[in-house]
Short mmCIF file of C-alpha atoms in Angstrom, two decimals:
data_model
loop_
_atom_site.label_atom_id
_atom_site.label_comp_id
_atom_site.label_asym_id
_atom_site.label_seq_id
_atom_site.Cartn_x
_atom_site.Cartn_y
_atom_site.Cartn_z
CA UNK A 1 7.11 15.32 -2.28
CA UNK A 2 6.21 13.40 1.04
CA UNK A 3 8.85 11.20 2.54
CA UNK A 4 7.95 8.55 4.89
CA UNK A 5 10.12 6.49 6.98
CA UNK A 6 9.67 4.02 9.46
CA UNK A 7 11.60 1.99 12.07
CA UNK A 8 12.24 -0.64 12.91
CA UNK A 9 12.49 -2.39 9.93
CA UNK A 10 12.17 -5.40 12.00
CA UNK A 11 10.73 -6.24 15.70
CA UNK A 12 10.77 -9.49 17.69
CA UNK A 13 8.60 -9.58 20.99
CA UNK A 14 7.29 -11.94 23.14
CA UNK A 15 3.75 -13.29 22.89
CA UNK A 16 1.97 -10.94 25.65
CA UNK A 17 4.37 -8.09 25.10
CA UNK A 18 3.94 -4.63 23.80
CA UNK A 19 5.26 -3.48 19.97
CA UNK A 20 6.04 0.09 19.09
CA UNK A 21 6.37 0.91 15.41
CA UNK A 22 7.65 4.79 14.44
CA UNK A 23 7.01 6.92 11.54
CA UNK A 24 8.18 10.15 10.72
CA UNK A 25 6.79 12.42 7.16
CA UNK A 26 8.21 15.42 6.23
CA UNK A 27 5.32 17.13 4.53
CA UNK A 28 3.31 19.24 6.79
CA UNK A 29 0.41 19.13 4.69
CA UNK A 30 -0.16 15.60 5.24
CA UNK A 31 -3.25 14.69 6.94
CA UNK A 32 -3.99 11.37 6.64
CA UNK A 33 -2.38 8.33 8.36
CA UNK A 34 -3.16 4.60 8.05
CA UNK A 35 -1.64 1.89 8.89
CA UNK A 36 -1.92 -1.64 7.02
CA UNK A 37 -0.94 -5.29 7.93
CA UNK A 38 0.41 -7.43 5.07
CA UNK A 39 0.39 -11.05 6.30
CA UNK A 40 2.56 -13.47 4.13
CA UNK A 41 1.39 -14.14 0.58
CA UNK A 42 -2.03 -11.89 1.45
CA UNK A 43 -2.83 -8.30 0.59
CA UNK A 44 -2.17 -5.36 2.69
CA UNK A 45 -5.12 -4.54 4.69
CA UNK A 46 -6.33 -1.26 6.86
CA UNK A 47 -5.94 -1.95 11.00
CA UNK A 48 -6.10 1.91 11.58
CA UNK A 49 -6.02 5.33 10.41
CA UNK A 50 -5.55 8.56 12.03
CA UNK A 51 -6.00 12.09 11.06
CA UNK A 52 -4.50 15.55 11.66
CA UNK A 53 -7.12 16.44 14.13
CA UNK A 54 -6.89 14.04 16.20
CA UNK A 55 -3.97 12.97 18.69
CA UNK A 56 -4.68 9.50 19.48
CA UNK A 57 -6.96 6.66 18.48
CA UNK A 58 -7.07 3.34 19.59
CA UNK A 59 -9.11 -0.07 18.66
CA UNK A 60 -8.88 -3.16 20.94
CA UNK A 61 -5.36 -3.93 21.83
CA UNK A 62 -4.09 -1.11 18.62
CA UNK A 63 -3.57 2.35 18.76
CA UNK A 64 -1.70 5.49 16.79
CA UNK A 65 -0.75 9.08 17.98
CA UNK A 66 0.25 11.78 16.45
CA UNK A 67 2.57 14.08 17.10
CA UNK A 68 2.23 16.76 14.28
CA UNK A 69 4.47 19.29 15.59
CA UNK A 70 7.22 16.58 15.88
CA UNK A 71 5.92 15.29 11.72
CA UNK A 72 6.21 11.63 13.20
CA UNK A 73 3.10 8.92 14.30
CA UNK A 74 3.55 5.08 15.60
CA UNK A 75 1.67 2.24 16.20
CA UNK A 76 1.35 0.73 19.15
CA UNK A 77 -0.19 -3.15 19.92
CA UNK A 78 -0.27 -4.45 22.94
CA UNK A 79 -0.75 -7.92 24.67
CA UNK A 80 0.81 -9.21 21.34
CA UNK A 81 -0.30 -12.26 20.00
CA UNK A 82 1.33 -15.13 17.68
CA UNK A 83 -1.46 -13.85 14.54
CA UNK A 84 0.18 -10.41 14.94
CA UNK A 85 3.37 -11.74 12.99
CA UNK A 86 3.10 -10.02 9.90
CA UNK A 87 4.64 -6.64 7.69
CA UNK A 88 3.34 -3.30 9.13
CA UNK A 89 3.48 -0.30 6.76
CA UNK A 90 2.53 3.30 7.86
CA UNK A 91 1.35 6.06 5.16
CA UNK A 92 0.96 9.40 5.14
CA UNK A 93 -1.05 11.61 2.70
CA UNK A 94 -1.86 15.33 1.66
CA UNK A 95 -5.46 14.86 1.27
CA UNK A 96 -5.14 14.10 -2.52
CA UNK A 97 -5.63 10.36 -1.65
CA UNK A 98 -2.21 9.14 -2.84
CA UNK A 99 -0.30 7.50 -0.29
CA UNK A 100 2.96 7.42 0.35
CA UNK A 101 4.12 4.45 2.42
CA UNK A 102 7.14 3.98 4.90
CA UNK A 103 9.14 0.52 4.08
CA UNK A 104 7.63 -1.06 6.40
CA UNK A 105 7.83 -3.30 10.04
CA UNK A 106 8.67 -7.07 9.99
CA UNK A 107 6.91 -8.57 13.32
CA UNK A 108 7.58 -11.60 14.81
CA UNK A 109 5.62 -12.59 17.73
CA UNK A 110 7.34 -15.38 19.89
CA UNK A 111 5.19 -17.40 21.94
CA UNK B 1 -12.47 -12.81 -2.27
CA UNK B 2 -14.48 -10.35 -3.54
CA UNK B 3 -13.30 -6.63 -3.53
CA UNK B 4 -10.51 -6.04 -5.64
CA UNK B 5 -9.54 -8.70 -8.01
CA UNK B 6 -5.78 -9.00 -9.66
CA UNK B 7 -4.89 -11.49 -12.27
CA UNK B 8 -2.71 -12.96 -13.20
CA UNK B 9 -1.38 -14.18 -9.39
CA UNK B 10 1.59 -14.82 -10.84
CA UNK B 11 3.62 -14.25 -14.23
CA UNK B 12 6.81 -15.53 -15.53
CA UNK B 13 7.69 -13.43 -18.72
CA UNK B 14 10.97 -12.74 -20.69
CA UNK B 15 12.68 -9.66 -21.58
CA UNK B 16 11.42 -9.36 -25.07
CA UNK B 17 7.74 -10.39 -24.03
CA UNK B 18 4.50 -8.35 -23.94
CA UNK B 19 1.76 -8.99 -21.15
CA UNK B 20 -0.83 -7.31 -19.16
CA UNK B 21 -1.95 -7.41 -15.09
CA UNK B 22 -5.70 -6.74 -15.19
CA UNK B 23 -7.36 -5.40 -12.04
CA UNK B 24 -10.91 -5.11 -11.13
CA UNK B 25 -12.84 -3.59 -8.28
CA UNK B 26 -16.60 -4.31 -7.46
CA UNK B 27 -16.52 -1.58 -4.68
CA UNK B 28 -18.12 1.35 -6.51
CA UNK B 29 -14.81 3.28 -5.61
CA UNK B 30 -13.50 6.13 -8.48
CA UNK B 31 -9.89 6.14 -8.08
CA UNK B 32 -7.87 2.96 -8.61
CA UNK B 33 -3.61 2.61 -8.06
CA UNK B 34 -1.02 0.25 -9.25
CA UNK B 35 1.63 0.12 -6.74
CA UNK B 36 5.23 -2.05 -7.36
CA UNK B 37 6.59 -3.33 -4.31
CA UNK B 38 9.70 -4.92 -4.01
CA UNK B 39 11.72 -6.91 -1.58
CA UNK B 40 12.93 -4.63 1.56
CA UNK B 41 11.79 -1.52 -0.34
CA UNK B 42 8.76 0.68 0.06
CA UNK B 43 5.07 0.45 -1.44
CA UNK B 44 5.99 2.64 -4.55
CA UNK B 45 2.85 4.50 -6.33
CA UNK B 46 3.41 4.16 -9.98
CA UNK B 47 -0.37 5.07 -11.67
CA UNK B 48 -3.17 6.93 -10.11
CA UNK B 49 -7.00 7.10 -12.00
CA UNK B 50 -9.60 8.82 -10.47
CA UNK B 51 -12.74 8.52 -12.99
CA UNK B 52 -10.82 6.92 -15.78
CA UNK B 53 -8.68 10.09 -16.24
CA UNK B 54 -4.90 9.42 -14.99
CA UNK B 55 -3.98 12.17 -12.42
CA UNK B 56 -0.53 10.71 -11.10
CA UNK B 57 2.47 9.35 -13.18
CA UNK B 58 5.08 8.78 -10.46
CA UNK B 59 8.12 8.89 -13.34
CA UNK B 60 7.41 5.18 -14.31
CA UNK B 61 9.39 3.92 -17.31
CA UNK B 62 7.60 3.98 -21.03
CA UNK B 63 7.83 0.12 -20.54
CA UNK B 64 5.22 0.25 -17.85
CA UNK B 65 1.69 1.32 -19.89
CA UNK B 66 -1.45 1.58 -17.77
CA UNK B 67 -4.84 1.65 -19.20
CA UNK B 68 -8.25 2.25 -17.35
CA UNK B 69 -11.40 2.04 -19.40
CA UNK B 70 -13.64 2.54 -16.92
CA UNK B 71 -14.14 2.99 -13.09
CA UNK B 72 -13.83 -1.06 -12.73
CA UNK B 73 -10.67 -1.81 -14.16
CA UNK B 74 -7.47 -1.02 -14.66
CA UNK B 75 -4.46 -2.72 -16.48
CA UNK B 76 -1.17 -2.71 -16.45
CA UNK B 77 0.63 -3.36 -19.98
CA UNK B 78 4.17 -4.63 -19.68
CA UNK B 79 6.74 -4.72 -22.51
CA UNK B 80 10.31 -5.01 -22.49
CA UNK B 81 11.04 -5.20 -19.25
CA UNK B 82 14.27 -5.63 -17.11
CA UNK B 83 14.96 -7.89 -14.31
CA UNK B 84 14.59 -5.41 -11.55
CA UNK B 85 11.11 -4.79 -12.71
CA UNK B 86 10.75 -8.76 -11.18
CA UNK B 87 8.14 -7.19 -7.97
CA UNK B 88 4.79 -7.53 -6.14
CA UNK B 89 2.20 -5.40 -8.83
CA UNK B 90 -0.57 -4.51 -6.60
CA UNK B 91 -3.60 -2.53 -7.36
CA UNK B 92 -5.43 -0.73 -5.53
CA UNK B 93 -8.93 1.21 -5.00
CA UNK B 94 -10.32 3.93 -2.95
CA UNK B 95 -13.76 6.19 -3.24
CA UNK B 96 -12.34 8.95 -5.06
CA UNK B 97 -8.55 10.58 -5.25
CA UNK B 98 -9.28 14.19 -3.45
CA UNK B 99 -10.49 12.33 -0.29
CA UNK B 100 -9.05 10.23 2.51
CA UNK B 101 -10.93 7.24 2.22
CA UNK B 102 -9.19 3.29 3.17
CA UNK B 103 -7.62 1.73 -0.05
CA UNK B 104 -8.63 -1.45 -0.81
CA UNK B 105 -6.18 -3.37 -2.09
CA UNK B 106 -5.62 -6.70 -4.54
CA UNK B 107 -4.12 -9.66 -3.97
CA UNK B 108 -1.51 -8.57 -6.41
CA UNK B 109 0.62 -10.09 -9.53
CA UNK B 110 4.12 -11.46 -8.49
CA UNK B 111 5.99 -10.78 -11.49
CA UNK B 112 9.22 -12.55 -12.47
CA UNK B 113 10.99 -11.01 -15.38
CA UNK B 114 13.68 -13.65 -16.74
#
């Protein structure tokens, strides 16, 4: 089945600075890949997704690329600000809808 | 919040109890989740129903029974559990299993087995 994992497991930046979060699958069928922010005590929510066809997207100060040759995808947010603290998780899935989810990013933003 | 509703928030229960985590979604979606997550571990699928019918049983113990009787909700019967089964129970919903749609998820159930 898919694997997912994901580094760091935690990041610290300063307010204004860039974060990078990594992800790498291992099933090549995968074709789907979200990414959700889990602030404390709240539900995990959708910032982004990406799929296979597509190399890079990007919303405001977010944005995922794919690499599919390489299996791996990150998350990049930039100009970081103090309500971007929160748990990151990437997923990956094969199209049957069930996603598999990397353990996840702790970010602290530091003004 | 409306969306995808989890009760209870939280549950206390002991070893020998039985209980239940309902779920309900007012999204229209056709596939609904229960994912366990647990402290520095990944978002773990357990239960997948896509039009009431259970496609995905991701080795979960016996102790762990889900029920779905009907597009809207799903539940989550618990009996005899074990400590380590003390996690974050959240559900989740999407439009239908065989497509890439967002989940939606719940607030979810913290569960504390004692």
């Amino acid at each position: 089945g898919e694997n997912v994992e994901q580094h760091p497991s935690t990041l610290s930046v300063q307010e204004g600075d860039s974060a990078v979060i990594k992800c790498t699958y291992s099933d090549s069928a995968s074709n789907y890949f979200p990414w959700y922010k889990q602030e404390l005590g709240k539900r995990p929510q959708l910032i982004i997704d990406i799929r296979s066809n597509v190399g890079e997207k990007k919303d405001q100060r977010i944005a995922v690329t794919l690499n599919k040759t390489a299996k791996h995808f990150s998350l990049h947010i930039t100009e970081t600000q103090p309500e971007d603290s929160a748990v990151y998780f990437c997923a990956a899935s094969n199209g049957w809808g069930k996603l598999q989810f990397g353990a996840g990013t702790q970010v602290v933003v530091t003004p | 919040e409306t969306g995808v509703t989890q009760t209870p928030r939280h549950l206390v229960m002991g070893m020998t109890n039985k209980k239940s985590l309902k779920c309900e979604q007012h999204l229209g979606h056709n596939a609904m989740y229960w994912y366990k997550q647990s402290a520095k571990k990944p978002l773990e699928l357990m239960f997948v129903y896509n039009f009431k019918e259970q496609t995905e049983n991701n080795s979960v113990p016996s102790r762990f029974s889900p029920e779905c009787p009907n597009s809207s909700h799903l539940f989550l019967h618990l009996h005899t559990l074990q400590p380590e089964d003390s996690a974050l129970y959240l559900c989740a919903s999407s439009q239908d299993e065989g497509v890439n749609t967002e989940a939606f998820f719940g607030q979810g159930t913290r569960l504390t087995v004692v």
